[in-house]
mmCIF file of C-alpha atoms in Angstrom:
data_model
loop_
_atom_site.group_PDB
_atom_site.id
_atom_site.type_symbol
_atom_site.label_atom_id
_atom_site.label_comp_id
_atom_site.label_asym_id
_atom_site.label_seq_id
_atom_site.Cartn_x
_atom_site.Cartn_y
_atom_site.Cartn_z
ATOM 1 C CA UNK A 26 55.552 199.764 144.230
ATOM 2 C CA UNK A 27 55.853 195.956 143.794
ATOM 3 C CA UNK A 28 58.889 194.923 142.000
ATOM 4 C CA UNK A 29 59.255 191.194 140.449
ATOM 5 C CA UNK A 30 62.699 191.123 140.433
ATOM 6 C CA UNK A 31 64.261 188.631 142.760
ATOM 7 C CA UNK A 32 67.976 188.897 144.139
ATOM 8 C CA UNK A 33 69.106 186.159 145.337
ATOM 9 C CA UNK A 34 72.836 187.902 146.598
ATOM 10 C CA UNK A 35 71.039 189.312 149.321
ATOM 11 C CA UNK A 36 70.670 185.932 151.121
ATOM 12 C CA UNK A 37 70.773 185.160 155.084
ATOM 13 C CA UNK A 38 74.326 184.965 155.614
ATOM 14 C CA UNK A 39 75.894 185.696 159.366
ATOM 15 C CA UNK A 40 78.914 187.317 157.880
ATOM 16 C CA UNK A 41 79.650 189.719 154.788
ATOM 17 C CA UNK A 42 82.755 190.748 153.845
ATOM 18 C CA UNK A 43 82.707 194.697 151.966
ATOM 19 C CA UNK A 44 85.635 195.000 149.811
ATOM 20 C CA UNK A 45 85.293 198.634 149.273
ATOM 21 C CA UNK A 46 85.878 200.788 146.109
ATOM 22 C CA UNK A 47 89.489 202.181 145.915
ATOM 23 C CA UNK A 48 90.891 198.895 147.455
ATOM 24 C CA UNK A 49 93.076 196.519 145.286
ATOM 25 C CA UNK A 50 93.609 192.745 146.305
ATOM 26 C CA UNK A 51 96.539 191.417 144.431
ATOM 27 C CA UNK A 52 96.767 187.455 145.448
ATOM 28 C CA UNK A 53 94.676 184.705 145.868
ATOM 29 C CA UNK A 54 91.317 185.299 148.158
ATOM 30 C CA UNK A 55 89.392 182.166 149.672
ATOM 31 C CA UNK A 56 86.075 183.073 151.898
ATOM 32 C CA UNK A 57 83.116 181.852 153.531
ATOM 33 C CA UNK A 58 79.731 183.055 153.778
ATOM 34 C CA UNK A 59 78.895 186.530 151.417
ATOM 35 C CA UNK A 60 81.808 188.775 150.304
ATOM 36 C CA UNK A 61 80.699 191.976 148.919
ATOM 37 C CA UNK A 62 83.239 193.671 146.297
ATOM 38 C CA UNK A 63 83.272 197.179 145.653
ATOM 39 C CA UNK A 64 86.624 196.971 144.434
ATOM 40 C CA UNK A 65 89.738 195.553 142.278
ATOM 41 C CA UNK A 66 90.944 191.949 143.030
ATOM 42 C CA UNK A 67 93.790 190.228 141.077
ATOM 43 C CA UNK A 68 93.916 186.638 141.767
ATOM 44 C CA UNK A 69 91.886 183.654 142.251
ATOM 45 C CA UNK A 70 88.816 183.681 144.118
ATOM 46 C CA UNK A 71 87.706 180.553 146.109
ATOM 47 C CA UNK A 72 84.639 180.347 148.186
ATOM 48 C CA UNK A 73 84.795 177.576 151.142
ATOM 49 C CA UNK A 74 81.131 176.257 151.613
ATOM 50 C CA UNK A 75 78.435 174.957 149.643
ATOM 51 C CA UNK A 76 76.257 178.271 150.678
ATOM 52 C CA UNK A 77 79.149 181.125 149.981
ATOM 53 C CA UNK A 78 78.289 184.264 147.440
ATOM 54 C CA UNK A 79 80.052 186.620 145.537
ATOM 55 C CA UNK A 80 78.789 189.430 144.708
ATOM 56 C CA UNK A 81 80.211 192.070 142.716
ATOM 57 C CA UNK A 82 78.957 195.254 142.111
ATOM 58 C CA UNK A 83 79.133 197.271 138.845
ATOM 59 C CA UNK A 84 82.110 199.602 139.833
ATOM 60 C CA UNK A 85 83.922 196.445 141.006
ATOM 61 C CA UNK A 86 86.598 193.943 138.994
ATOM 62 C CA UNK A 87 87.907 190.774 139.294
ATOM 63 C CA UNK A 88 91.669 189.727 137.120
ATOM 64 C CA UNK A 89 91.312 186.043 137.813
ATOM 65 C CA UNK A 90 89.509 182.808 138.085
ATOM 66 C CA UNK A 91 86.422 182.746 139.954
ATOM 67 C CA UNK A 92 85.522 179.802 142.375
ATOM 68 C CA UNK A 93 81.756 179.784 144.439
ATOM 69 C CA UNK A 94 78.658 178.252 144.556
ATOM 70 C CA UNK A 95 76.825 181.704 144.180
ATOM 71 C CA UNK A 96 78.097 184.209 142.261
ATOM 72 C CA UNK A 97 76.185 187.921 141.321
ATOM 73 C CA UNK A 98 78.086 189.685 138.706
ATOM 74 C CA UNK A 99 77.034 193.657 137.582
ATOM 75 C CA UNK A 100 81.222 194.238 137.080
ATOM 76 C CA UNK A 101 83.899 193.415 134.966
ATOM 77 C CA UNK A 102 85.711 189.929 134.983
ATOM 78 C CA UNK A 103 88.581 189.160 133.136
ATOM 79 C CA UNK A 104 89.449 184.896 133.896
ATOM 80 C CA UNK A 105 86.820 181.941 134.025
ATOM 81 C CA UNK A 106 83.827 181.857 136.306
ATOM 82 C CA UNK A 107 83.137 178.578 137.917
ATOM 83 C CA UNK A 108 79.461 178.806 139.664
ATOM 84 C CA UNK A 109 78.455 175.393 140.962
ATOM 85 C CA UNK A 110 74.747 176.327 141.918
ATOM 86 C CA UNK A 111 74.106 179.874 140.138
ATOM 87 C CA UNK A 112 75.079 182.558 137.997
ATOM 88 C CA UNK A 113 73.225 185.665 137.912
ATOM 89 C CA UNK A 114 75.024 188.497 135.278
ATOM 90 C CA UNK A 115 73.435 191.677 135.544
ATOM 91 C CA UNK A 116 73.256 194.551 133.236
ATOM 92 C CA UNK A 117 76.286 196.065 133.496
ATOM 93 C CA UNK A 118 78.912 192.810 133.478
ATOM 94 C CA UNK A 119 81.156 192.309 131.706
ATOM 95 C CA UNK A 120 82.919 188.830 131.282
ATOM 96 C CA UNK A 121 86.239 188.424 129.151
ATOM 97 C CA UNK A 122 86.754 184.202 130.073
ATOM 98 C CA UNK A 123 84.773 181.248 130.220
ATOM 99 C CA UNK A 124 81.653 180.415 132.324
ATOM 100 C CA UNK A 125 80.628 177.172 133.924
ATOM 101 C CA UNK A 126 77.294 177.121 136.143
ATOM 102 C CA UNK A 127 74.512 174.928 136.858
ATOM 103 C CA UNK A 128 71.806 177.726 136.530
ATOM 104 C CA UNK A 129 72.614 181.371 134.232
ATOM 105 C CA UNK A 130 70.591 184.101 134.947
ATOM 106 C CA UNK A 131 71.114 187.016 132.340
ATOM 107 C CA UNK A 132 69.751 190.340 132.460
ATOM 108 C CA UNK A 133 69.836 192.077 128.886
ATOM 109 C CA UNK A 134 73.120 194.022 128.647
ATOM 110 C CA UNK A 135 75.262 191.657 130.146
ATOM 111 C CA UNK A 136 78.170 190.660 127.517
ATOM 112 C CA UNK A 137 80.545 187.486 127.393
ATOM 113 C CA UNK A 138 83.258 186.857 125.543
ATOM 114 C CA UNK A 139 83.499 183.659 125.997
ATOM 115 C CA UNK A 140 82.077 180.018 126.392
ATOM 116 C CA UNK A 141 79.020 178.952 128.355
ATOM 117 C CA UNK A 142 79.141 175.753 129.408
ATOM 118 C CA UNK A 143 76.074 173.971 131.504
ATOM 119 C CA UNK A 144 77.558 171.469 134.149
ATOM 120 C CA UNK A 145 74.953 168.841 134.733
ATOM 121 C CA UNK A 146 73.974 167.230 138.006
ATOM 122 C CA UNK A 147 76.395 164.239 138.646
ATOM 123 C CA UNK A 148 74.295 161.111 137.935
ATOM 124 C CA UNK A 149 73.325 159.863 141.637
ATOM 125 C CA UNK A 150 74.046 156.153 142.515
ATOM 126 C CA UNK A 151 71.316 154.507 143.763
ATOM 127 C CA UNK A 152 71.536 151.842 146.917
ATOM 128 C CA UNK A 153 73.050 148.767 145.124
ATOM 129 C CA UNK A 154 70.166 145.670 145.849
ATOM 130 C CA UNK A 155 69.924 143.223 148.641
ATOM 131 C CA UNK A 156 71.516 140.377 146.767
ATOM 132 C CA UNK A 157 71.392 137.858 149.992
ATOM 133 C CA UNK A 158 67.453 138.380 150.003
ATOM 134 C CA UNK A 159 66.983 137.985 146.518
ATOM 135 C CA UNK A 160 68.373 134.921 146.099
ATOM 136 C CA UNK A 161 67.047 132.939 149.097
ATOM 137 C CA UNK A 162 64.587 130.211 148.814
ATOM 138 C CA UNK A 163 60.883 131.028 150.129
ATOM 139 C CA UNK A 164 59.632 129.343 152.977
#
């Protein structure tokens, strides 16, 4: 009745674009928001925003780099994933590359073949200090 699974490709986003099964991209993509794919795509992928998902589904494949914030894998990648906020591999996918995310999620039955490699926060700079009010005399 209750399930504690969360999916997190299922997100408010205005716009999703369904690349249905059967279909075949062969060139670079770039989108925005959520793209849904069903089906083949060979070429880079490259989301524009820092809130845009892929998702793609088990039936689905990607021949090419992969460039998003979000990304939901349950297919079969061949070429590097790049996930700046998350990466969430279900059962069924199947990575032949390199992956590079800030947060893995891994369900059991996923397989790379491949590195994993954890990008780190950049350091944050913090507000150099008031140098004119430290070195004044008091009153």
């Amino acid at each position: 009745m209750f399930s504690s699974k969360k999916s997190n490709a299922k997100a408010s986003y205005s716009t999703t674009t369904l690349i249905a099964k059967g279909t075949v991209i062969r060139g670079d993509l770039s989108f925005t928001g959520a793209i849904y794919l069903e089906g083949r795509i060979e070429g880079t992928l490259r989301a524009d925003g820092d809130d845009a998902c892929l998702t793609l589904s088990d039936q689905g494949a990607i021949v090419g780099e992969i460039h998003a914030p979000r990304v939901v894998l349950n297919g079969q990648v061949k070429g590097d994933v790049h996930a700046s906020e998350r990466l969430e591999l279900a059962e069924a996918a199947r990575i032949e590359g390199d992956i590079y995310y800030k947060v893995l999620e891994m369900a059991a039955g996923a397989q790379i073949n491949g590195k994993m490699m954890h990008q780190a926060e950049a350091p944050r700079r913090l507000p150099a200090p008031d140098v004119s009010a430290a070195g004044a005399e008091p009153a």
